[in-house]
Short mmCIF file of C-alpha atoms in Angstrom, two decimals:
data_model
loop_
_atom_site.label_atom_id
_atom_site.label_comp_id
_atom_site.label_asym_id
_atom_site.label_seq_id
_atom_site.Cartn_x
_atom_site.Cartn_y
_atom_site.Cartn_z
CA SER A 98 -1.32 6.86 8.82
CA PHE A 99 0.03 5.42 12.39
CA VAL A 100 0.74 2.23 10.74
CA ARG A 101 1.99 3.00 7.49
CA ALA A 102 4.62 5.17 9.42
CA GLU A 103 5.49 2.31 11.86
CA SER A 104 5.66 -0.25 8.50
CA ARG A 105 8.19 2.35 7.05
CA LYS A 106 10.34 2.50 9.70
CA THR A 107 10.78 -1.29 9.67
CA LEU A 108 11.06 -1.35 6.05
CA LEU A 109 14.20 1.40 6.30
CA ALA A 110 15.50 -0.23 9.54
CA PRO A 111 19.32 -1.02 9.30
CA GLU A 112 18.50 -4.68 9.80
CA THR A 113 16.28 -4.58 7.17
CA LEU A 114 18.47 -3.10 4.69
CA GLU A 115 21.50 -4.79 5.68
CA ALA A 116 19.78 -8.17 5.00
CA VAL A 117 18.66 -6.80 1.79
CA GLU A 118 22.17 -6.06 0.54
CA THR A 119 23.80 -9.27 1.92
CA LEU A 120 20.98 -11.27 -0.20
CA ALA A 121 21.57 -8.94 -3.28
CA ALA A 122 25.12 -9.96 -2.83
CA HIS A 123 24.30 -13.37 -3.47
CA GLU A 124 21.60 -13.00 -6.00
CA GLY A 125 22.61 -15.48 -8.14
CA GLU A 126 22.48 -18.13 -5.85
CA LEU A 127 18.86 -17.54 -4.35
CA SER A 128 16.21 -19.76 -4.91
CA PRO A 129 13.25 -18.41 -7.26
CA GLU A 130 11.28 -17.85 -3.83
CA MET A 131 13.86 -15.55 -2.34
CA LYS A 132 14.56 -13.73 -5.69
CA GLY A 133 10.85 -13.08 -5.65
CA GLU A 134 11.19 -11.67 -1.95
CA LEU A 135 14.44 -9.45 -2.76
CA ARG A 136 12.67 -8.02 -5.75
CA LEU A 137 9.38 -7.27 -3.73
CA TYR A 138 11.45 -5.79 -0.99
CA ARG A 139 13.65 -3.75 -3.04
CA ARG A 140 10.58 -2.32 -4.69
CA ARG A 141 9.15 -1.32 -1.37
CA ILE A 142 12.37 0.24 0.08
CA ASP A 143 13.00 2.19 -3.30
CA ALA A 144 9.25 3.55 -3.13
CA VAL A 145 9.95 5.37 0.06
CA THR A 146 13.55 5.99 0.19
CA GLY A 147 14.24 9.67 0.53
CA LEU A 148 10.76 10.62 1.13
CA PRO A 149 10.36 13.07 4.15
CA GLU A 150 7.91 11.93 6.59
CA SER A 151 5.93 15.20 6.74
CA LEU A 152 5.50 14.58 2.92
CA LEU A 153 4.05 11.23 3.63
CA GLN A 154 1.92 12.14 6.42
CA ARG A 155 0.60 15.01 4.57
CA GLN A 156 -0.53 12.47 1.34
CA SER A 157 -2.20 10.28 3.94
CA ALA A 158 -4.00 12.55 5.79
CA LEU A 159 -5.25 14.59 2.51
CA LYS A 160 -6.76 11.62 0.61
CA SER A 161 -8.59 10.51 3.79
CA ALA A 162 -9.41 13.88 4.00
CA THR A 163 -10.85 14.43 0.42
CA GLU A 164 -12.63 10.91 0.34
CA GLN A 165 -14.49 11.98 3.22
CA LEU A 166 -15.31 15.40 1.56
CA TRP A 167 -16.25 13.45 -1.78
CA ILE A 168 -18.67 11.05 0.59
CA GLU A 169 -20.34 14.02 2.07
CA ASN A 170 -21.09 15.95 -1.06
CA LYS A 171 -21.07 13.56 -4.03
CA TYR A 172 -25.11 13.97 -4.25
CA ILE A 173 -25.18 17.20 -3.08
CA GLY A 174 -23.02 19.36 -5.70
CA ASP A 175 -20.60 20.99 -3.56
CA TYR A 176 -17.47 19.76 -5.29
CA ALA A 177 -14.99 22.94 -4.47
CA GLY A 178 -13.30 21.17 -1.33
CA VAL A 179 -13.03 17.89 -3.25
CA LYS A 180 -11.28 19.51 -6.57
CA ALA A 181 -9.03 21.42 -4.17
CA GLY A 182 -8.03 18.05 -2.52
CA MET A 183 -7.30 16.53 -5.46
CA LYS A 184 -5.17 19.31 -7.07
CA GLU A 185 -3.06 19.29 -3.85
CA MET A 186 -2.60 15.71 -4.11
CA ILE A 187 -1.35 15.91 -7.44
CA GLU A 188 1.30 18.46 -6.25
CA LEU A 189 2.25 16.44 -3.58
CA GLN A 190 2.90 13.33 -5.68
CA LYS A 191 4.56 14.88 -8.33
CA GLU A 192 6.72 16.41 -5.27
CA ALA A 193 7.49 13.02 -4.20
CA ASP A 194 8.43 11.77 -7.65
CA SER A 195 10.81 14.54 -8.23
CA ILE A 196 12.67 13.57 -4.96
CA LEU A 197 12.77 10.07 -5.91
CA ALA A 198 13.84 11.10 -9.55
CA ALA A 199 16.88 13.12 -7.82
CA ARG A 200 18.64 10.26 -5.83
CA PRO A 201 21.52 8.78 -7.49
CA GLY A 202 20.76 6.63 -10.37
CA GLY A 203 17.22 8.18 -10.66
CA LYS A 204 15.78 10.11 -13.41
CA PRO A 205 12.89 11.88 -14.64
CA PRO A 206 9.81 9.84 -15.96
CA ALA A 207 8.91 10.12 -19.68
CA HIS A 208 5.75 11.19 -18.73
CA PRO A 209 4.54 12.87 -15.19
CA LEU A 210 2.23 9.82 -14.77
CA ASP A 211 4.57 7.36 -15.34
CA PRO A 212 5.63 7.09 -11.68
CA VAL A 213 1.90 6.84 -10.48
CA ILE A 214 1.06 4.09 -12.97
CA ASP A 215 3.82 2.01 -11.77
CA GLY A 216 2.39 2.36 -8.19
CA THR A 217 -0.28 0.20 -9.14
CA ASP A 218 0.94 -1.96 -12.20
CA PRO A 219 4.82 -2.20 -12.01
CA GLY A 220 6.78 -1.50 -15.11
CA MET A 221 3.83 -0.20 -17.02
CA THR A 222 3.89 3.24 -18.30
CA VAL A 223 2.02 5.58 -20.63
CA ALA A 224 3.88 4.81 -23.75
CA LYS A 225 3.12 1.26 -23.01
CA LEU A 226 -0.44 1.84 -22.55
CA GLU A 227 -1.28 4.11 -25.45
CA PRO A 228 -0.83 1.64 -28.27
CA LEU A 229 -2.89 -0.94 -26.57
CA PHE A 230 -6.05 1.60 -26.31
CA ASP A 231 -5.26 2.85 -29.43
CA GLU A 232 -5.99 -0.37 -30.84
CA ILE A 233 -8.79 -1.07 -28.55
CA ARG A 234 -10.54 2.47 -29.40
CA ALA A 235 -10.10 1.84 -33.39
CA ARG A 236 -11.74 -1.73 -33.22
CA THR A 237 -14.32 -1.20 -30.60
CA VAL A 238 -15.74 2.35 -31.98
CA PRO A 239 -16.63 0.90 -35.24
CA LEU A 240 -18.44 -2.02 -33.87
CA LEU A 241 -19.96 0.11 -31.06
CA GLN A 242 -21.56 2.24 -34.39
CA LYS A 243 -22.56 -0.90 -36.26
CA ILE A 244 -24.34 -2.48 -33.07
CA ALA A 245 -26.04 0.90 -33.09
CA GLY A 246 -27.15 0.75 -36.44
CA THR A 247 -29.23 -2.31 -36.22
CA GLY A 248 -31.69 -0.62 -33.91
CA TRP A 249 -32.33 -3.69 -32.11
CA GLN A 250 -31.44 -4.66 -28.62
CA PRO A 251 -32.02 -7.75 -26.42
CA ASP A 252 -34.96 -7.76 -24.04
CA ARG A 253 -33.80 -7.17 -20.55
CA SER A 254 -37.67 -6.58 -19.02
CA PHE A 255 -37.51 -9.87 -17.41
CA THR A 256 -34.65 -9.30 -15.10
CA LYS A 257 -36.49 -6.21 -13.85
CA GLY A 258 -38.71 -5.39 -10.68
CA GLY A 259 -38.97 -6.90 -7.37
CA PHE A 260 -36.32 -9.71 -7.18
CA ASP A 261 -35.51 -10.68 -3.69
CA THR A 262 -32.02 -9.58 -2.66
CA GLY A 263 -31.58 -12.48 -0.28
CA VAL A 264 -32.77 -15.19 -2.70
CA GLN A 265 -30.22 -13.73 -5.39
CA ARG A 266 -27.49 -13.66 -3.20
CA GLU A 267 -28.00 -17.23 -2.23
CA VAL A 268 -28.13 -18.15 -6.05
CA ALA A 269 -24.88 -16.26 -6.35
CA LEU A 270 -23.30 -18.41 -3.59
CA LYS A 271 -24.31 -21.38 -4.99
CA LEU A 272 -22.90 -20.07 -8.37
CA LEU A 273 -19.53 -19.32 -6.50
CA ALA A 274 -19.26 -22.64 -4.60
CA ALA A 275 -19.50 -24.09 -8.21
CA VAL A 276 -16.79 -22.42 -10.06
CA GLY A 277 -14.54 -22.80 -6.67
CA TYR A 278 -14.51 -20.09 -4.23
CA ASN A 279 -14.16 -21.78 -1.00
CA PRO A 280 -16.63 -20.32 1.73
CA ARG A 281 -14.72 -22.02 4.23
CA TYR A 282 -11.84 -19.48 3.96
CA GLY A 283 -13.62 -16.54 3.46
CA VAL A 284 -17.11 -14.28 3.90
CA VAL A 285 -19.33 -13.22 1.21
CA GLY A 286 -20.91 -10.02 2.70
CA THR A 287 -22.94 -7.09 1.09
CA GLY A 288 -22.05 -3.38 0.77
CA GLU A 289 -22.63 -0.36 -1.46
CA HIS A 290 -19.28 -1.17 -3.57
CA PRO A 291 -18.41 -4.74 -3.97
CA CYS A 292 -14.87 -5.23 -3.19
CA THR A 293 -12.26 -8.03 -1.98
CA TYR A 294 -9.95 -8.06 0.88
CA GLY A 295 -7.56 -10.61 1.54
CA VAL A 296 -5.04 -11.54 4.40
CA ASN A 297 -3.88 -14.66 3.13
CA ARG A 298 -4.91 -17.86 1.21
CA TYR A 299 -6.98 -18.73 4.49
CA ASP A 300 -9.04 -15.51 4.68
CA VAL A 301 -10.44 -13.97 1.44
CA ARG A 302 -13.35 -12.12 2.35
CA PHE A 303 -15.55 -10.09 -0.40
CA THR A 304 -18.65 -8.02 -0.45
CA GLY A 305 -21.33 -8.03 -2.85
CA HIS A 306 -24.32 -5.93 -3.61
CA PHE A 307 -27.81 -7.09 -5.08
CA TYR A 308 -30.14 -5.30 -6.67
CA PRO A 309 -33.97 -5.91 -6.45
CA ASP A 310 -34.66 -4.18 -10.05
CA ASP A 311 -31.71 -5.86 -11.73
CA LEU A 312 -31.50 -9.67 -11.40
CA LEU A 313 -28.15 -10.07 -13.51
CA GLN A 314 -25.74 -7.00 -12.03
CA GLY A 315 -25.55 -8.59 -8.47
CA THR A 316 -24.53 -12.07 -9.98
CA ILE A 317 -21.79 -10.88 -12.49
CA SER A 318 -20.28 -9.02 -9.86
CA ALA A 319 -20.29 -11.73 -7.56
CA MET A 320 -18.50 -13.67 -10.11
CA HIS A 321 -15.93 -11.01 -10.51
CA GLU A 322 -14.94 -10.49 -6.92
CA GLY A 323 -14.96 -14.54 -6.41
CA GLY A 324 -12.52 -14.40 -9.23
CA HIS A 325 -10.12 -11.86 -7.14
CA GLY A 326 -10.89 -14.41 -3.95
CA MET A 327 -9.95 -17.88 -5.83
CA TYR A 328 -6.82 -16.43 -7.06
CA GLU A 329 -5.89 -15.70 -3.75
CA GLN A 330 -6.90 -18.85 -2.04
CA ASN A 331 -4.81 -20.64 -4.84
CA VAL A 332 -1.48 -19.34 -3.98
CA SER A 333 0.91 -21.95 -3.01
CA GLU A 334 1.02 -22.54 0.33
CA ASP A 335 4.48 -22.52 0.69
CA TYR A 336 4.32 -19.19 0.16
CA LEU A 337 2.31 -18.23 2.66
CA ASP A 338 3.57 -15.37 5.30
CA LEU A 339 6.27 -14.37 2.39
CA LEU A 340 5.83 -11.18 0.11
CA ILE A 341 5.09 -13.37 -2.70
CA GLY A 342 2.28 -15.31 -1.03
CA GLY A 343 -0.45 -13.15 -2.89
CA GLY A 344 -2.05 -12.66 -5.93
CA SER A 345 -0.10 -10.20 -8.19
CA HIS A 346 -0.18 -6.54 -8.37
CA GLY A 347 -2.90 -4.25 -10.33
CA GLY A 348 -3.94 -5.34 -13.49
CA MET A 349 -3.15 -9.15 -12.93
CA HIS A 350 -5.06 -9.60 -9.89
CA GLU A 351 -7.82 -8.01 -12.16
CA SER A 352 -7.28 -10.37 -14.85
CA SER A 353 -8.63 -13.34 -12.71
CA SER A 354 -11.78 -11.24 -11.74
CA ARG A 355 -12.29 -10.35 -15.41
CA PHE A 356 -11.52 -13.87 -16.49
CA TRP A 357 -14.21 -15.28 -14.26
CA ASP A 358 -16.72 -12.40 -14.78
CA ASN A 359 -16.24 -11.90 -18.58
CA MET A 360 -14.67 -15.07 -20.20
CA VAL A 361 -16.82 -17.42 -18.09
CA GLY A 362 -20.01 -15.42 -16.57
CA ARG A 363 -20.82 -13.63 -19.66
CA SER A 364 -20.55 -16.65 -21.99
CA GLU A 365 -23.77 -18.74 -23.46
CA ALA A 366 -22.37 -21.67 -21.88
CA PHE A 367 -22.28 -20.36 -18.35
CA TRP A 368 -25.82 -19.19 -18.67
CA ASP A 369 -27.03 -22.48 -20.05
CA TYR A 370 -25.53 -23.75 -16.68
CA ALA A 371 -26.78 -21.02 -14.36
CA ALA A 372 -30.42 -19.92 -15.86
CA PRO A 373 -31.91 -23.16 -14.10
CA LEU A 374 -30.46 -22.09 -10.74
CA PHE A 375 -32.62 -19.02 -11.38
CA LYS A 376 -35.54 -20.25 -12.81
CA GLU A 377 -35.78 -22.78 -9.77
CA ALA A 378 -35.26 -19.86 -7.50
CA PHE A 379 -38.13 -17.37 -8.89
CA PRO A 380 -40.33 -20.14 -10.63
CA GLY A 381 -42.89 -17.62 -10.78
CA ARG A 382 -41.08 -15.04 -12.69
CA LEU A 383 -38.87 -17.17 -14.70
CA ARG A 384 -40.06 -20.29 -15.32
CA GLU A 385 -40.49 -19.54 -19.27
CA VAL A 386 -37.37 -17.51 -19.75
CA PRO A 387 -35.14 -19.62 -21.87
CA ALA A 388 -31.64 -19.75 -21.32
CA ARG A 389 -30.57 -17.55 -24.15
CA ASP A 390 -32.39 -14.70 -23.02
CA PHE A 391 -30.58 -14.53 -19.89
CA PHE A 392 -27.33 -14.88 -22.09
CA LEU A 393 -28.52 -11.89 -24.37
CA ALA A 394 -29.76 -9.78 -21.60
CA ILE A 395 -26.07 -10.00 -19.62
CA ASN A 396 -24.65 -8.73 -23.32
CA ARG A 397 -26.75 -6.11 -24.20
CA VAL A 398 -24.61 -3.35 -25.54
CA GLN A 399 -25.74 0.14 -24.39
CA PRO A 400 -23.35 2.98 -23.65
CA SER A 401 -24.05 4.47 -20.03
CA LEU A 402 -22.74 6.83 -17.92
CA VAL A 403 -21.43 5.13 -14.85
CA ARG A 404 -18.63 2.94 -15.47
CA ILE A 405 -19.59 0.31 -12.93
CA TYR A 406 -22.65 -0.42 -14.94
CA ALA A 407 -20.94 -0.42 -18.36
CA ASP A 408 -21.56 -3.31 -20.76
CA GLU A 409 -18.52 -5.60 -21.71
CA LEU A 410 -17.86 -3.67 -25.25
CA THR A 411 -17.92 -0.13 -24.14
CA TYR A 412 -16.10 -0.55 -20.66
CA ASN A 413 -12.71 0.19 -21.70
CA LEU A 414 -14.02 3.33 -23.25
CA HIS A 415 -14.68 4.57 -19.66
CA ILE A 416 -11.12 3.72 -18.79
CA MET A 417 -9.68 5.54 -21.81
CA MET A 418 -11.52 8.76 -20.77
CA ARG A 419 -10.00 8.58 -17.16
CA PHE A 420 -6.75 7.70 -18.63
CA GLU A 421 -6.54 10.64 -20.99
CA ILE A 422 -7.65 12.94 -18.21
CA GLU A 423 -5.14 11.69 -15.93
CA LYS A 424 -2.56 12.35 -18.37
CA MET A 425 -3.52 16.11 -18.62
CA LEU A 426 -4.12 16.61 -15.04
CA PHE A 427 -0.06 15.58 -14.38
CA ASP A 428 1.32 17.06 -17.11
CA GLY A 429 -0.51 20.29 -16.24
CA SER A 430 -2.52 20.67 -19.41
CA LEU A 431 -5.73 20.36 -17.34
CA SER A 432 -6.86 21.47 -13.87
CA ALA A 433 -9.12 19.66 -11.67
CA ASP A 434 -11.41 23.16 -11.80
CA ASP A 435 -12.22 22.20 -15.31
CA LEU A 436 -12.77 18.36 -14.83
CA GLU A 437 -16.44 18.56 -15.80
CA ASP A 438 -16.02 20.10 -18.98
CA ALA A 439 -13.01 17.70 -20.04
CA TRP A 440 -15.23 15.02 -18.89
CA ASN A 441 -18.28 15.57 -20.79
CA GLU A 442 -16.14 16.15 -23.88
CA LYS A 443 -14.55 12.98 -23.91
CA SER A 444 -18.00 11.10 -22.87
CA ARG A 445 -19.67 12.69 -26.01
CA ALA A 446 -16.94 11.65 -28.29
CA TYR A 447 -16.68 7.89 -26.70
CA LEU A 448 -20.11 7.09 -25.69
CA GLY A 449 -22.13 9.52 -27.39
CA ILE A 450 -23.99 10.66 -24.40
CA VAL A 451 -23.24 13.42 -21.78
CA PRO A 452 -24.03 13.37 -18.39
CA GLU A 453 -26.17 16.06 -16.68
CA LYS A 454 -24.93 15.82 -13.19
CA PRO A 455 -21.20 15.36 -11.98
CA TRP A 456 -22.20 12.27 -9.77
CA GLU A 457 -23.06 10.62 -13.33
CA GLY A 458 -19.70 11.97 -14.72
CA TRP A 459 -16.41 12.77 -13.07
CA ALA A 460 -17.34 12.59 -9.53
CA GLN A 461 -19.05 9.13 -9.85
CA ASP A 462 -15.84 7.08 -8.81
CA MET A 463 -14.11 7.16 -5.36
CA HIS A 464 -10.74 6.93 -6.85
CA TRP A 465 -9.59 10.18 -7.80
CA PRO A 466 -10.77 11.78 -4.35
CA ALA A 467 -9.01 9.08 -2.64
CA GLY A 468 -5.93 9.80 -4.36
CA MET A 469 -5.86 6.74 -6.52
CA PHE A 470 -4.68 7.98 -9.41
CA GLY A 471 -2.59 6.00 -12.21
CA TYR A 472 -5.34 2.95 -10.86
CA PHE A 473 -8.00 2.84 -13.64
CA GLN A 474 -5.58 1.41 -16.64
CA SER A 475 -5.59 -1.90 -14.33
CA TYR A 476 -8.94 -2.60 -15.30
CA THR A 477 -8.27 -2.65 -18.62
CA ILE A 478 -4.75 -4.58 -18.51
CA GLY A 479 -6.84 -6.99 -16.56
CA THR A 480 -9.66 -7.02 -19.14
CA LEU A 481 -6.50 -7.52 -21.80
CA ASN A 482 -4.92 -10.29 -19.84
CA ALA A 483 -8.24 -12.23 -19.36
CA ALA A 484 -8.99 -12.67 -22.89
CA GLN A 485 -5.18 -13.52 -23.81
CA ILE A 486 -5.44 -16.25 -20.89
CA GLY A 487 -8.92 -17.27 -22.02
CA ALA A 488 -7.30 -18.00 -25.34
CA ALA A 489 -4.54 -20.18 -23.53
CA VAL A 490 -7.13 -22.29 -21.61
CA LYS A 491 -9.37 -22.80 -24.56
CA LYS A 492 -6.31 -24.12 -26.49
CA ALA A 493 -5.58 -26.14 -23.56
CA LEU A 494 -9.13 -27.49 -22.56
CA PRO A 495 -10.69 -27.88 -26.14
CA ASP A 496 -13.98 -28.56 -24.71
CA PHE A 497 -13.96 -25.34 -22.37
CA ASP A 498 -17.43 -24.48 -23.07
CA GLY A 499 -18.77 -27.98 -22.68
CA LEU A 500 -17.03 -27.93 -19.16
CA ILE A 501 -18.97 -24.94 -18.15
CA ARG A 502 -22.15 -25.81 -19.92
CA ALA A 503 -22.16 -29.16 -17.48
CA GLY A 504 -21.03 -27.09 -14.19
CA GLU A 505 -17.60 -28.68 -14.23
CA PHE A 506 -15.47 -25.78 -13.74
CA ALA A 507 -12.43 -27.74 -12.11
CA PRO A 508 -10.43 -28.77 -15.02
CA ILE A 509 -10.63 -24.89 -15.61
CA ARG A 510 -9.55 -23.64 -12.19
CA ALA A 511 -6.75 -26.30 -11.76
CA TRP A 512 -5.20 -25.29 -15.21
CA LEU A 513 -5.32 -21.47 -13.93
CA THR A 514 -4.07 -22.63 -10.67
CA GLU A 515 -1.04 -24.68 -11.94
CA HIS A 516 -0.01 -22.16 -14.59
CA TRP A 517 -1.13 -18.89 -12.56
CA TYR A 518 -2.23 -18.53 -9.18
CA ARG A 519 0.06 -20.68 -7.38
CA HIS A 520 3.02 -18.63 -8.38
CA GLY A 521 1.39 -15.40 -6.31
CA MET A 522 4.25 -12.63 -6.84
CA LEU A 523 7.07 -14.75 -7.60
CA TRP A 524 7.35 -12.81 -10.84
CA ASP A 525 6.69 -9.82 -12.24
CA ASN A 526 3.39 -9.40 -14.26
CA ASP A 527 5.05 -9.46 -17.71
CA THR A 528 6.97 -12.39 -17.04
CA LEU A 529 4.23 -14.25 -15.38
CA LEU A 530 1.87 -13.75 -18.63
CA GLN A 531 4.71 -14.55 -20.76
CA LYS A 532 4.85 -18.02 -18.78
CA ILE A 533 0.96 -18.71 -18.95
CA THR A 534 0.42 -17.75 -22.42
CA GLY A 535 3.63 -17.80 -24.17
CA GLU A 536 3.19 -14.25 -25.43
CA PRO A 537 3.93 -10.60 -24.06
CA LEU A 538 0.68 -8.96 -23.34
CA SER A 539 -1.39 -7.95 -26.66
CA ALA A 540 -4.64 -6.24 -27.59
CA GLY A 541 -5.23 -8.33 -30.24
CA TYR A 542 -7.05 -11.35 -28.44
CA LEU A 543 -9.48 -9.16 -26.33
CA CYS A 544 -10.22 -7.23 -30.05
CA ASP A 545 -10.87 -10.45 -31.71
CA TYR A 546 -12.89 -12.01 -28.70
CA LEU A 547 -15.15 -8.62 -28.47
CA GLU A 548 -15.55 -8.85 -32.42
CA GLU A 549 -16.61 -12.49 -32.56
CA LYS A 550 -18.68 -12.42 -29.85
CA PHE A 551 -20.84 -9.28 -30.60
CA SER A 552 -20.70 -9.75 -33.82
CA ALA A 553 -22.61 -13.05 -33.58
CA ILE A 554 -25.05 -11.43 -30.94
CA TYR A 555 -26.08 -8.44 -33.10
CA GLY A 556 -25.98 -10.12 -36.69
CA VAL A 557 -23.08 -7.29 -37.99
#
């Protein structure tokens, strides 16, 4: 809270505002880098100008307190304080948004959730997201039903039971080094919830979590966080200590993790390369397991209650549930008091399963108790971007699978760095994706990829 308040003082100081106004008066003469800096400074200033410090302090304190309540009560079942905190956070957010909309030149948002989404994914709105989600739903649910109708599932029994987590971590570190995460400029730790933290390209750390009873979950999670890390490590050194000198916002950053997690880490070519490392590490358990069995196991489709364990096909249905509930929480058609019933209804409709306990349902994520509304859509935007960027990479590198199978990841990483990573936040996300792929964001690439992949695996 203290750091945030001091940062705001500096941001709104007369000297800062004067510098921004001076740059804006000569915007046409600025370099692309300075235009990027100006865009980001304007955005940061605009996000807090006119908001009372007392309101910001209340928001900050409430988020911390409610998240702590969730931590203490997640598995106990006493959610009254968590729900009360969420309700107050939503009202405070709407109060802040109304103040910002009432400023000269401001206007009320088309949907009350729009300003919250924009805080994570600049320029994104409910109206832009809905058709993307509609297409994913329309093409995912029928495929899921066909798969269920086969009555067949890949065997995952060989991934269960008693795999030393320290050895798993060593294998994951070998894979991360191969794909290009540089441990010289980062630390790979362990934690309850995997996440990545970056100061700049020379200090990018992340945590992983490895499970003795699930050989593959920790590895794919490490690939995911490593994808975040490689984005940060490959931003141009010229942008060091500038606002543009980090990976881009929200869904665009998630795109890198989803690319290395899904497009690479869940591919058959990757497991042709990675399976021998696991077989060497656990020879008594895995010596006779074919590489294709690893590929099939990591791509098993089976609806689950918990988002972070969801398979690639059903994952976005988890995000849709949260997006639709957030819309109702912010437009007033749903109270936090009634979350459980609304959640269970969505889970039954989308996944065909209903949680018995709130910690398997609405209370499973820390995002809402921590005030992180309008955040979940980033995961699906990232997945959409990753599929679209993946198509562009494969077009540029026709032997994409052959490179992965041979463990030659450098050409892939070099292409991503040249066309994407090195630019940091030089442009907004829409412009960046257009420059990388030549097209605006589309749901078609992801849906085509999922249909082709899972139709082949399940023979539907």
